[in-house]
CSV table of C-alpha atoms in Angstrom, one decimal:
chain,number,residue,atom,x,y,z
A,24,MET,CA,-42.9,-66.2,94.6
A,25,SER,CA,-45.1,-63.1,93.6
A,26,LEU,CA,-47.6,-62.9,91.2
A,27,ILE,CA,-47.7,-60.6,88.3
A,28,CYS,CA,-50.4,-59.5,86.0
A,29,SER,CA,-50.1,-59.2,82.8
A,30,LEU,CA,-52.0,-56.3,82.3
A,31,SER,CA,-50.1,-54.6,84.3
A,32,ASN,CA,-46.9,-55.8,85.3
A,33,GLU,CA,-47.4,-55.3,89.2
A,34,VAL,CA,-48.2,-57.6,92.0
A,35,PRO,CA,-52.3,-58.3,92.5
A,36,GLU,CA,-54.0,-57.8,95.7
A,37,GLN,CA,-56.7,-60.0,94.2
A,38,PRO,CA,-55.4,-62.4,91.9
A,39,VAL,CA,-57.3,-64.6,89.9
A,40,LEU,CA,-56.8,-66.8,87.2
A,41,SER,CA,-58.4,-67.3,83.7
A,42,PRO,CA,-58.4,-70.5,82.7
A,43,VAL,CA,-58.7,-70.0,79.0
A,44,SER,CA,-54.5,-69.0,79.0
A,45,GLY,CA,-53.6,-69.6,82.7
A,46,CYS,CA,-52.0,-66.0,82.9
A,47,ILE,CA,-52.5,-64.4,86.4
A,48,PHE,CA,-54.3,-61.4,86.9
A,49,GLU,CA,-55.4,-58.1,89.2
A,50,LYS,CA,-59.3,-59.3,89.5
A,51,ARG,CA,-60.4,-55.4,89.1
A,52,LEU,CA,-58.0,-54.9,86.2
A,53,ILE,CA,-59.9,-58.4,84.4
A,54,VAL,CA,-63.1,-57.4,84.9
A,55,LYS,CA,-63.7,-53.7,84.0
A,56,TYR,CA,-61.0,-55.5,80.8
A,57,LEU,CA,-64.3,-57.9,80.2
A,58,HIS,CA,-67.3,-55.8,80.3
A,59,GLU,CA,-66.2,-53.7,77.8
A,60,SER,CA,-64.8,-57.3,75.6
A,61,PRO,CA,-66.0,-60.5,76.8
A,62,ILE,CA,-62.1,-62.2,75.7
A,63,ASP,CA,-58.8,-63.2,77.8
A,64,PRO,CA,-56.6,-60.8,76.8
A,65,VAL,CA,-53.4,-62.8,76.1
A,66,ASN,CA,-55.2,-65.1,73.0
A,67,GLY,CA,-57.8,-64.0,72.6
A,68,GLN,CA,-60.4,-66.4,73.3
A,69,PRO,CA,-63.9,-65.9,74.8
A,70,LEU,CA,-64.0,-65.0,78.2
A,71,ILE,CA,-66.3,-64.3,81.5
A,72,GLU,CA,-66.2,-62.7,84.5
A,73,GLU,CA,-67.8,-66.3,86.4
A,74,GLN,CA,-65.3,-67.7,84.9
A,75,LEU,CA,-62.4,-66.6,86.9
A,76,ILE,CA,-60.6,-68.9,89.4
A,77,ASP,CA,-59.3,-66.4,93.4
A,78,VAL,CA,-55.7,-68.0,94.3
A,79,LYS,CA,-56.0,-67.6,97.4
A,80,VAL,CA,-52.6,-66.1,99.2
A,81,THR,CA,-51.9,-63.9,102.1
A,82,PRO,CA,-53.9,-62.3,102.9
A,83,LEU,CA,-53.8,-58.5,103.8
A,84,GLY,CA,-55.4,-56.2,106.5
A,85,LYS,CA,-57.4,-53.0,104.8
A,86,PRO,CA,-58.1,-49.8,105.6
A,87,LYS,CA,-60.9,-48.3,107.0
A,88,PRO,CA,-63.6,-47.3,104.1
A,89,PRO,CA,-62.6,-43.9,102.5
A,90,SER,CA,-64.8,-41.0,102.6
A,91,ALA,CA,-65.2,-38.8,99.5
A,92,THR,CA,-63.3,-36.0,101.5
A,93,SER,CA,-60.5,-37.7,102.8
A,94,ILE,CA,-56.3,-38.8,101.1
A,95,PRO,CA,-57.6,-42.2,101.0
A,96,ALA,CA,-60.4,-40.7,98.4
A,97,ILE,CA,-58.2,-39.5,96.4
A,98,LEU,CA,-55.9,-42.6,95.7
A,99,LYS,CA,-58.3,-44.6,95.0
A,100,THR,CA,-59.6,-42.5,93.0
A,101,LEU,CA,-56.0,-42.4,91.3
A,102,GLN,CA,-55.9,-45.5,91.6
A,103,ASP,CA,-58.7,-46.3,90.2
A,104,GLU,CA,-57.5,-43.8,87.2
A,105,TRP,CA,-53.9,-45.4,86.9
A,106,ASP,CA,-56.2,-48.8,86.3
A,107,GLY,CA,-57.4,-47.3,83.4
A,108,CYS,CA,-54.6,-46.1,82.0
A,109,MET,CA,-53.1,-49.9,82.4
A,110,LEU,CA,-55.6,-51.0,80.7
A,111,HIS,CA,-55.4,-48.5,77.6
A,112,SER,CA,-51.9,-49.1,77.8
A,113,PHE,CA,-51.9,-53.1,77.1
A,114,THR,CA,-54.7,-52.8,74.5
A,115,LEU,CA,-52.2,-50.1,72.6
A,116,ARG,CA,-48.9,-52.4,73.2
A,117,GLN,CA,-51.8,-55.4,71.6
A,118,GLN,CA,-52.5,-53.5,68.4
A,119,LEU,CA,-49.1,-52.5,67.8
A,120,GLN,CA,-47.7,-55.8,67.6
A,121,THR,CA,-50.3,-56.2,65.7
A,122,ALA,CA,-50.5,-54.0,62.7
A,123,ARG,CA,-45.6,-54.6,62.8
A,124,GLN,CA,-47.1,-57.9,61.8
A,125,GLU,CA,-49.8,-56.4,59.3
A,126,LEU,CA,-47.0,-54.0,57.5
A,127,SER,CA,-45.2,-56.7,57.4
A,128,HIS,CA,-47.2,-59.0,55.2
A,129,VAL,CA,-48.2,-55.9,53.2
A,130,MET,CA,-44.5,-54.8,52.2
A,131,TYR,CA,-44.0,-57.8,51.7
A,132,GLN,CA,-46.8,-58.4,49.5
A,133,HIS,CA,-45.9,-54.7,47.9
A,134,ASP,CA,-42.6,-56.3,47.1
A,135,ALA,CA,-43.6,-59.2,45.8
A,136,ALA,CA,-45.9,-57.0,43.4
A,137,CYS,CA,-43.1,-54.8,42.8
A,138,ARG,CA,-40.7,-57.4,40.8
A,139,VAL,CA,-43.7,-58.9,39.1
A,140,ILE,CA,-44.7,-56.3,37.5
A,141,ALA,CA,-40.8,-55.1,36.4
A,142,ARG,CA,-40.8,-58.6,34.4
A,143,LEU,CA,-43.5,-57.8,33.0
A,144,ASN,CA,-42.8,-54.3,31.8
A,145,LYS,CA,-39.5,-56.3,30.8
A,146,GLU,CA,-41.2,-58.6,28.5
A,147,VAL,CA,-44.1,-55.1,27.6
A,148,THR,CA,-40.6,-53.5,25.9
A,149,ALA,CA,-39.1,-56.7,24.9
A,150,ALA,CA,-42.5,-57.3,22.8
A,151,ARG,CA,-42.9,-54.3,21.8
A,152,GLU,CA,-39.5,-54.4,20.4
A,153,ALA,CA,-39.7,-57.5,18.5
A,154,LEU,CA,-43.2,-55.9,17.1
A,155,ALA,CA,-41.7,-53.0,15.6
A,156,THR,CA,-39.2,-54.8,13.5
A,157,LEU,CA,-41.4,-57.2,12.7
A,158,LYS,CA,-43.7,-55.1,11.2
A,159,PRO,CA,-42.3,-53.6,8.2
A,160,GLN,CA,-40.1,-56.7,7.6
A,161,ALA,CA,-43.9,-58.1,7.8
A,162,GLY,CA,-45.0,-56.4,4.9
A,163,ILE,CA,-42.5,-56.6,3.0
A,164,ALA,CA,-42.7,-61.0,2.8
A,165,GLN,CA,-47.0,-60.7,2.3
A,166,ALA,CA,-45.9,-58.4,-0.7
A,167,SER,CA,-43.3,-60.8,-1.8
A,168,HIS,CA,-44.3,-64.1,-0.3
A,169,TYR,CA,-45.5,-65.8,-4.1
A,170,ALA,CA,-42.1,-64.5,-6.1
A,171,ASN,CA,-39.6,-65.4,-3.5
A,172,GLU,CA,-41.2,-68.6,-2.2
A,173,GLN,CA,-39.1,-70.2,-4.4
A,174,SER,CA,-35.4,-68.3,-4.3
A,175,MET,CA,-36.1,-68.9,-0.2
A,176,GLN,CA,-36.0,-71.9,0.2
A,177,THR,CA,-33.5,-72.3,-2.4
A,178,ALA,CA,-31.3,-70.1,-0.4
A,179,HIS,CA,-32.6,-71.5,3.1
A,180,GLN,CA,-31.5,-75.4,2.3
A,181,GLY,CA,-28.0,-73.9,1.3
A,182,ALA,CA,-27.6,-71.6,4.3
A,183,ILE,CA,-28.3,-75.2,6.2
A,184,ALA,CA,-25.5,-76.9,3.5
A,185,ASP,CA,-23.0,-74.2,4.8
A,186,LEU,CA,-23.8,-74.2,7.8
A,187,SER,CA,-23.1,-78.6,7.9
A,188,GLN,CA,-20.0,-77.4,6.9
A,189,THR,CA,-17.6,-76.4,10.5
A,190,SER,CA,-14.7,-77.4,9.2
A,191,LEU,CA,-12.2,-74.5,8.1
A,192,THR,CA,-12.9,-74.2,3.4
A,193,THR,CA,-9.9,-75.2,1.7
A,194,ALA,CA,-8.2,-72.4,-0.3
A,195,GLU,CA,-8.2,-73.2,-4.1
A,196,GLY,CA,-5.5,-70.7,-4.5
A,197,MET,CA,-5.5,-67.2,-7.6
A,198,THR,CA,-6.7,-68.6,-10.2
A,199,ASP,CA,-5.0,-66.9,-13.5
A,200,GLU,CA,-9.3,-65.2,-14.4
A,201,ILE,CA,-9.0,-64.9,-11.3
A,202,ILE,CA,-5.7,-62.9,-11.5
A,203,GLN,CA,-6.8,-61.2,-15.3
A,204,LYS,CA,-10.3,-59.9,-14.2
A,205,LEU,CA,-9.1,-58.5,-11.0
A,206,GLN,CA,-6.3,-56.7,-13.3
A,207,ASP,CA,-8.6,-55.2,-15.6
A,208,LYS,CA,-11.5,-54.0,-13.1
A,209,ALA,CA,-7.7,-51.9,-11.4
A,210,SER,CA,-7.2,-50.3,-15.1
A,211,ILE,CA,-10.6,-49.3,-15.4
A,212,LEU,CA,-11.1,-48.1,-11.9
A,213,THR,CA,-7.2,-46.4,-12.4
A,214,GLN,CA,-8.5,-44.2,-15.9
A,215,LEU,CA,-11.6,-43.0,-13.7
A,216,ARG,CA,-10.5,-41.4,-11.1
A,217,LYS,CA,-7.8,-39.7,-12.9
A,218,GLN,CA,-11.4,-38.4,-14.7
A,219,ARG,CA,-12.7,-37.5,-11.2
A,220,GLY,CA,-10.0,-36.3,-9.6
A,221,LYS,CA,-9.7,-33.0,-12.3
A,222,HIS,CA,-12.7,-31.6,-10.4
A,223,VAL,CA,-14.4,-31.4,-8.0
A,224,PRO,CA,-18.0,-33.1,-7.8
A,225,GLU,CA,-20.8,-31.4,-8.6
A,226,GLY,CA,-23.7,-31.4,-5.5
A,227,LEU,CA,-20.6,-31.7,-2.8
A,228,THR,CA,-21.0,-30.3,0.4
A,229,THR,CA,-18.7,-27.6,1.3
A,230,VAL,CA,-16.5,-26.8,4.6
A,231,ASP,CA,-18.3,-24.4,5.3
A,232,GLU,CA,-21.8,-26.3,4.5
A,233,MET,CA,-20.3,-29.1,6.4
A,234,ARG,CA,-19.4,-27.6,10.0
A,235,SER,CA,-22.7,-26.4,10.4
A,236,PHE,CA,-24.2,-29.8,9.9
A,237,ARG,CA,-26.5,-31.2,13.6
A,238,CYS,CA,-28.1,-34.0,14.4
A,239,SER,CA,-31.1,-34.5,12.7
A,240,ALA,CA,-32.1,-37.7,13.8
A,241,THR,CA,-31.2,-40.4,16.4
A,242,HIS,CA,-32.8,-44.3,16.3
A,243,THR,CA,-32.2,-46.8,19.2
A,244,ALA,CA,-35.2,-49.6,19.0
A,245,LEU,CA,-33.2,-50.9,16.0
A,246,HIS,CA,-31.4,-53.9,18.1
A,247,SER,CA,-31.9,-55.0,21.5
A,248,ALA,CA,-32.4,-54.3,24.1
A,249,SER,CA,-31.2,-56.6,26.0
A,250,SER,CA,-27.9,-57.1,24.3
A,251,PRO,CA,-27.4,-53.1,23.9
A,252,GLY,CA,-24.9,-51.8,21.6
A,253,LEU,CA,-24.3,-51.3,17.6
A,254,LEU,CA,-21.4,-52.1,16.9
A,255,ALA,CA,-20.3,-51.7,12.7
A,256,LEU,CA,-22.3,-49.3,10.2
A,257,ASP,CA,-22.3,-49.4,6.3
A,258,ILE,CA,-24.0,-47.3,4.3
A,259,SER,CA,-25.1,-48.6,0.6
A,260,PRO,CA,-23.4,-46.9,-2.5
A,261,LYS,CA,-26.8,-47.7,-4.6
A,262,ASN,CA,-29.1,-45.9,-2.8
A,263,PRO,CA,-28.4,-43.8,0.3
A,264,SER,CA,-30.8,-43.6,1.9
A,265,ILE,CA,-30.2,-47.8,3.3
A,266,VAL,CA,-28.8,-48.5,6.4
A,267,LEU,CA,-27.0,-51.7,7.5
A,268,THR,CA,-25.7,-51.8,11.4
A,269,GLY,CA,-23.7,-54.6,13.1
A,270,GLY,CA,-24.4,-55.3,16.6
A,271,ASN,CA,-24.0,-56.8,20.6
A,272,ASP,CA,-27.7,-58.8,20.1
A,273,ARG,CA,-25.9,-61.5,17.7
A,274,GLN,CA,-27.6,-59.5,14.9
A,275,ALA,CA,-27.7,-57.5,11.7
A,276,VAL,CA,-30.2,-55.1,10.8
A,277,VAL,CA,-31.3,-53.3,7.9
A,278,PHE,CA,-32.8,-49.8,7.7
A,279,ASN,CA,-34.0,-47.0,5.7
A,280,LYS,CA,-33.1,-43.7,6.6
A,281,ASP,CA,-35.7,-41.6,5.0
A,282,SER,CA,-38.8,-43.5,6.5
A,283,GLU,CA,-37.6,-44.5,9.3
A,284,GLN,CA,-38.3,-48.1,8.8
A,285,VAL,CA,-36.5,-51.7,9.0
A,286,VAL,CA,-36.2,-53.2,6.1
A,287,ALA,CA,-34.4,-56.7,7.7
A,288,THR,CA,-33.2,-58.2,10.7
A,289,LEU,CA,-30.0,-60.8,9.9
A,290,LYS,CA,-30.2,-63.1,11.4
A,291,GLY,CA,-27.8,-65.9,12.2
A,292,HIS,CA,-24.7,-65.3,13.9
A,293,GLN,CA,-24.0,-67.4,17.1
A,294,LYS,CA,-21.5,-64.2,18.2
A,295,LYS,CA,-21.2,-60.0,17.8
A,296,VAL,CA,-21.7,-58.4,14.8
A,297,THR,CA,-18.5,-56.6,14.8
A,298,HIS,CA,-18.2,-55.3,10.5
A,299,VAL,CA,-20.8,-55.0,8.1
A,300,ILE,CA,-20.8,-54.0,4.4
A,301,HIS,CA,-24.0,-53.5,2.0
A,302,HIS,CA,-23.4,-54.3,-1.6
A,303,PHE,CA,-22.2,-51.5,-3.8
A,304,ASP,CA,-25.0,-53.2,-7.0
A,305,GLU,CA,-26.8,-55.5,-5.8
A,306,ASP,CA,-29.7,-56.4,-2.2
A,307,ILE,CA,-27.0,-58.6,-0.7
A,308,ALA,CA,-25.6,-57.4,2.9
A,309,ILE,CA,-22.3,-59.1,4.7
A,310,THR,CA,-21.4,-59.6,7.8
A,311,ALA,CA,-18.9,-60.1,10.3
A,312,SER,CA,-18.6,-61.3,13.7
A,313,SER,CA,-16.6,-62.5,16.8
A,314,ASP,CA,-17.8,-66.6,16.1
A,315,ALA,CA,-15.3,-66.4,13.5
A,316,SER,CA,-17.3,-66.6,10.1
A,317,ILE,CA,-19.0,-64.7,7.3
A,318,ARG,CA,-22.1,-64.3,5.8
A,319,VAL,CA,-24.1,-63.3,2.8
A,320,TRP,CA,-27.5,-62.4,3.0
A,321,HIS,CA,-30.2,-61.8,0.6
A,322,ILE,CA,-32.2,-58.4,1.9
A,323,PRO,CA,-35.4,-58.7,0.6
A,324,SER,CA,-36.5,-61.9,2.0
A,325,ALA,CA,-33.4,-62.1,5.0
A,326,GLN,CA,-32.0,-65.0,4.0
A,327,CYS,CA,-28.2,-65.8,5.0
A,328,LEU,CA,-27.3,-67.1,1.3
A,329,LYS,CA,-23.0,-68.1,2.0
A,330,VAL,CA,-21.3,-68.8,5.4
A,331,LEU,CA,-17.7,-68.1,4.7
A,332,LYS,CA,-15.7,-69.9,7.4
A,333,ALA,CA,-11.8,-69.0,6.4
A,334,HIS,CA,-10.4,-67.8,10.3
A,335,GLU,CA,-10.7,-70.4,13.6
A,336,ASN,CA,-11.1,-67.0,15.3
A,337,PRO,CA,-13.3,-63.8,15.3
A,338,ILE,CA,-12.7,-61.4,12.2
A,339,THR,CA,-11.4,-58.3,13.0
A,340,GLY,CA,-11.6,-56.5,9.6
A,341,LEU,CA,-13.8,-56.7,6.2
A,342,SER,CA,-13.5,-55.7,2.8
A,343,LEU,CA,-15.5,-56.0,-0.4
A,344,HIS,CA,-13.4,-56.2,-3.7
A,345,PRO,CA,-14.3,-53.2,-6.3
A,346,THR,CA,-16.0,-56.3,-8.7
A,347,GLY,CA,-18.2,-57.0,-6.6
A,348,ASP,CA,-17.3,-60.8,-6.1
A,349,TYR,CA,-14.5,-61.1,-3.6
A,350,VAL,CA,-14.1,-59.8,0.1
A,351,LEU,CA,-11.3,-59.6,2.2
A,352,SER,CA,-11.4,-60.7,5.1
A,353,SER,CA,-8.4,-60.6,8.9
A,354,SER,CA,-8.8,-62.2,12.0
A,355,ASN,CA,-6.7,-62.2,14.9
A,356,ASP,CA,-5.6,-65.8,14.3
A,357,THR,CA,-2.2,-63.6,12.1
A,358,TYR,CA,-4.5,-65.2,8.4
A,359,TRP,CA,-6.0,-62.9,5.6
A,360,ALA,CA,-8.3,-64.8,3.1
A,361,LEU,CA,-10.3,-63.5,0.0
A,362,SER,CA,-13.3,-65.1,-0.5
A,363,ASP,CA,-15.1,-65.3,-3.2
A,364,LEU,CA,-18.0,-63.7,-2.2
A,365,HIS,CA,-21.5,-66.1,-5.0
A,366,THR,CA,-19.4,-69.9,-4.6
A,367,GLY,CA,-18.8,-68.7,-0.9
A,368,LYS,CA,-15.0,-70.5,-1.9
A,369,LEU,CA,-12.4,-70.0,-0.3
A,370,ILE,CA,-9.5,-68.3,-2.8
A,371,THR,CA,-6.7,-67.9,-0.8
A,372,LYS,CA,-4.9,-67.6,2.9
A,373,VAL,CA,-1.9,-66.1,3.7
A,374,GLN,CA,-0.7,-65.3,6.9
A,375,ASP,CA,1.3,-62.7,8.4
A,376,ALA,CA,4.8,-64.1,10.1
A,377,THR,CA,5.9,-61.6,10.8
A,378,SER,CA,2.1,-60.3,13.7
A,379,LYS,CA,2.4,-62.1,16.8
A,380,ARG,CA,-1.1,-61.4,18.0
A,381,GLY,CA,-2.5,-60.8,15.0
A,382,LEU,CA,-4.5,-58.9,12.2
A,383,THR,CA,-6.5,-56.1,13.4
A,384,CYS,CA,-8.6,-54.7,10.3
A,385,ALA,CA,-7.9,-54.8,6.6
A,386,GLN,CA,-9.4,-52.3,3.3
A,387,PHE,CA,-8.9,-52.4,-0.2
A,388,HIS,CA,-7.2,-50.3,-2.0
A,389,PRO,CA,-10.0,-48.3,-4.4
A,390,ASP,CA,-8.2,-50.1,-7.0
A,391,GLY,CA,-8.5,-53.1,-5.7
A,392,ILE,CA,-4.7,-54.4,-6.5
A,393,ILE,CA,-3.1,-54.4,-2.7
A,394,PHE,CA,-4.9,-53.9,0.4
A,395,GLY,CA,-3.4,-52.8,3.9
A,396,VAL,CA,-3.9,-55.1,7.0
A,397,GLY,CA,-3.3,-53.8,10.3
A,398,THR,CA,-1.5,-55.1,13.4
A,399,GLN,CA,-1.1,-55.6,16.9
A,400,GLU,CA,2.4,-54.3,17.3
A,401,GLY,CA,1.4,-51.0,15.8
A,402,VAL,CA,2.1,-51.5,11.6
A,403,ILE,CA,0.0,-51.4,8.7
A,404,LYS,CA,1.3,-53.8,5.9
A,405,ILE,CA,0.5,-52.9,2.3
A,406,TRP,CA,0.4,-56.7,0.5
A,407,ASP,CA,0.4,-57.1,-3.5
A,408,LEU,CA,-3.8,-59.4,-4.1
A,409,LYS,CA,-2.4,-61.1,-7.1
A,410,GLU,CA,1.1,-62.4,-5.3
A,411,SER,CA,0.8,-62.7,-2.0
A,412,ASN,CA,3.4,-60.2,-1.1
A,413,ASN,CA,3.6,-57.4,1.8
A,414,VAL,CA,5.3,-54.9,-1.2
A,415,ALA,CA,5.3,-52.3,2.1
A,416,ASP,CA,5.1,-51.1,6.0
A,417,PHE,CA,4.3,-48.6,7.4
A,418,PRO,CA,5.2,-48.7,10.9
A,419,GLY,CA,5.3,-45.6,13.7
A,420,HIS,CA,2.5,-46.4,15.3
A,421,SER,CA,3.3,-47.3,19.6
A,422,GLY,CA,-0.5,-49.4,19.5
A,423,SER,CA,-2.4,-51.6,18.3
A,424,ILE,CA,-3.9,-50.1,14.6
A,425,ASN,CA,-7.9,-50.4,15.2
A,426,SER,CA,-8.5,-48.6,11.3
A,427,ILE,CA,-7.2,-48.1,8.2
A,428,ALA,CA,-8.8,-46.3,5.4
A,429,PHE,CA,-7.9,-45.5,1.9
A,430,SER,CA,-8.9,-42.5,0.2
A,431,GLU,CA,-10.4,-42.4,-2.8
A,432,ASN,CA,-7.8,-40.9,-4.7
A,433,GLY,CA,-6.0,-43.6,-4.7
A,434,TYR,CA,-2.9,-41.8,-2.7
A,435,TYR,CA,-3.6,-41.1,1.0
A,436,LEU,CA,-4.0,-44.1,3.8
A,437,ALA,CA,-5.1,-42.5,6.3
A,438,THR,CA,-4.1,-45.1,9.8
A,439,ALA,CA,-5.7,-45.4,13.7
A,440,ALA,CA,-4.2,-46.8,16.4
A,441,ASP,CA,-4.6,-47.1,20.6
A,442,ASP,CA,-1.8,-44.0,20.7
A,443,ALA,CA,-4.9,-41.7,20.6
A,444,SER,CA,-3.2,-40.3,17.0
A,445,ILE,CA,-4.8,-40.3,13.0
A,446,LYS,CA,-1.4,-40.9,10.7
A,447,LEU,CA,-1.6,-40.2,7.0
A,448,TRP,CA,0.6,-41.9,4.8
A,449,ASP,CA,1.7,-41.0,1.5
A,450,LEU,CA,1.7,-43.8,-1.2
A,451,ARG,CA,3.1,-42.7,-3.7
A,452,LYS,CA,6.6,-41.9,-1.2
A,453,LEU,CA,5.6,-44.7,1.1
A,454,LYS,CA,6.2,-42.3,4.6
A,455,ASN,CA,4.6,-40.6,6.7
A,456,PHE,CA,3.8,-36.6,5.8
A,457,LYS,CA,1.1,-35.5,8.7
A,458,THR,CA,-0.3,-37.1,11.9
A,459,ILE,CA,-3.3,-35.8,14.0
A,460,THR,CA,-2.6,-36.0,17.9
A,461,LEU,CA,-5.6,-36.4,19.6
A,462,GLU,CA,-6.6,-36.0,23.7
A,463,ASP,CA,-4.8,-38.1,26.2
A,464,ARG,CA,-6.8,-41.8,26.2
A,465,TYR,CA,-9.0,-40.9,23.1
A,466,GLU,CA,-10.1,-43.8,21.7
A,467,ILE,CA,-10.4,-44.9,17.7
A,468,ARG,CA,-12.6,-47.1,16.6
A,469,ASP,CA,-14.0,-45.8,13.2
A,470,LEU,CA,-11.7,-43.7,10.4
A,471,VAL,CA,-13.3,-43.7,6.6
A,472,PHE,CA,-12.6,-40.5,4.0
A,473,ASP,CA,-16.2,-39.7,1.3
A,474,GLN,CA,-17.0,-41.1,-2.0
A,475,SER,CA,-14.7,-37.3,-3.8
A,476,GLY,CA,-11.6,-37.9,-1.5
A,477,MET,CA,-12.5,-34.0,0.4
A,478,TYR,CA,-13.5,-35.2,3.9
A,479,LEU,CA,-12.4,-37.9,6.0
A,480,GLY,CA,-14.9,-39.2,9.8
A,481,VAL,CA,-13.4,-40.3,12.6
A,482,ALA,CA,-15.6,-42.3,15.6
A,483,GLY,CA,-14.8,-42.9,18.9
A,484,THR,CA,-14.7,-40.9,21.9
A,485,ASP,CA,-17.2,-39.1,19.9
A,486,VAL,CA,-17.4,-38.1,16.0
A,487,ARG,CA,-15.6,-35.8,13.7
A,488,VAL,CA,-14.7,-34.7,10.7
A,489,TYR,CA,-11.8,-33.7,9.0
A,490,GLN,CA,-11.0,-31.1,5.5
A,491,ALA,CA,-8.7,-33.3,3.5
A,492,LYS,CA,-4.7,-31.7,1.8
A,493,GLN,CA,-5.5,-29.1,4.9
A,494,TRP,CA,-6.0,-31.6,7.2
A,495,ASP,CA,-8.3,-29.4,9.1
A,496,LEU,CA,-10.7,-30.2,12.5
A,497,LEU,CA,-14.2,-28.9,11.2
A,498,LYS,CA,-17.0,-30.7,13.0
A,499,VAL,CA,-16.9,-32.6,16.7
A,500,PHE,CA,-20.2,-33.9,17.2
A,501,ASN,CA,-20.2,-34.5,21.2
A,502,ASP,CA,-24.5,-35.8,20.8
A,503,HIS,CA,-23.7,-40.0,21.3
A,504,THR,CA,-23.3,-40.8,25.1
A,505,ALA,CA,-20.6,-43.5,24.6
A,506,ILE,CA,-17.5,-44.7,22.0
A,507,ALA,CA,-18.6,-44.4,18.6
A,508,THR,CA,-18.1,-47.0,16.7
A,509,GLY,CA,-19.2,-46.4,13.0
A,510,ILE,CA,-19.2,-43.9,10.6
A,511,ARG,CA,-20.0,-43.0,7.4
A,512,PHE,CA,-20.8,-40.7,4.4
A,513,GLY,CA,-24.4,-40.0,2.6
A,514,SER,CA,-23.6,-39.5,-1.3
A,515,ASN,CA,-21.7,-36.5,-1.7
A,516,ALA,CA,-21.4,-36.2,1.7
A,517,ASN,CA,-24.9,-34.8,1.6
A,518,TYR,CA,-25.4,-36.2,5.6
A,519,LEU,CA,-23.1,-38.1,8.2
A,520,ALA,CA,-24.0,-41.2,9.9
A,521,SER,CA,-22.5,-42.9,13.7
A,522,SER,CA,-23.1,-45.7,15.5
A,523,SER,CA,-23.0,-46.2,19.2
A,524,VAL,CA,-22.5,-49.2,21.5
A,525,ASP,CA,-24.8,-46.1,23.4
A,526,ARG,CA,-27.3,-48.0,20.9
A,527,SER,CA,-28.0,-44.8,19.1
A,528,LEU,CA,-27.8,-44.5,15.2
A,529,LYS,CA,-27.8,-41.1,14.7
A,530,PHE,CA,-27.8,-38.7,12.3
A,531,TYR,CA,-26.5,-35.4,11.2
A,532,GLN,CA,-26.9,-33.2,8.4
A,533,GLN,CA,-27.6,-28.9,7.5
A,534,LEU,CA,-31.0,-29.0,9.6
A,535,THR,CA,-32.4,-26.0,6.8
A,536,GLN,CA,-31.8,-29.2,4.7
A,537,GLU,CA,-35.4,-30.3,3.3
């Protein structure tokens, strides 16, 4: 068996054994190494020349001592240089191995540090968003604490009592008193609408002004960043600077457009908030969710007043009656329901027997006597509220109905479906008189007329505005980076608001306006 030097990987001429590591070395190499550093080159333990053990091997005949000018002298010099290279190479290999181990350790530490930093950044972002949301609420709560303490406690107790009712509410039926109330309100609204229809509202945004609208503000911190996406939008008719949004984070947010502050955050739903309505006369918000519940909120205290349980499946449509006392809801359980906003009682609940796959949306006519619902079969159904009868059907769409909107003039109905088209219907003649065909794969999520009935807003793949009667496209806004889910006009259409899955609430108006 041949001996191999652990330094040079060659057969040694004078092999020695290290008692520290048990390795074989060429004596001249290990001696030179120990003169530089008195440690074993293999395991790093202390080692001196006297500890080396000579290994007895068959002696080899050595040549005579070379002279300084002979070829053997040159070979000896080269041998010494080669020995030095071997020692240096061995040292470099050791240092390389040590550097690799240290680098690996540092990389593991760096990776762990990056993970910690990412987690801390996420927590800081969430804390900042929570602080931005709570800061305006804290001021409101502190200012009104003593005045509203008793009412908030009562509202909270009422909410707890409502939450304990896990079963569906039983319908009480349409009473003569309710029917008379609906009829009286419809008569008043019909007369007012005829008077308004004789002239254009003073201060209404003109067509040219609408064409000059630009995105004036964007807000992305209203809802949680962990569950991004705004799904519903409404504007207070009483105070157009107040905007209400619903999101994927199971919350609704009341936002002041002018002060750019959150007024209230409404928490209580167990699933995403899909529909929101701001009461036109009171500080009340109405929200509907995929958790199959409708909640009524007192905005100043951010407290839930009532929980309406009229459906078993997610709510797909929500509309407030012109009296301000009743709310219409639809669901994909094929039922529509009318509930009392203030008592929380279910008045009536009717199944659409012809809709096998459920209802998709619901909207009151401006007079409140009739309302429309959309179906997944692509049919819009008009119902008489007093008699709970289906009085008319509007077929024509080839996809599920996504949104419907009645014009304030009481004559027009706009409908949108998955077939990338908007149809306009004349309620007097019960027929479709105009179809707006959009681009292929265009998605429509929301339709709305302004209060004058002069403009039709569309939210979906983009945000766009049409001029009523002529149905000309006036403006297209491509500011959102994802599907727009809601659109609303401000008072006299002096501004436009839109919500989107991209987390943003955007406002559009003339940038030259003060």
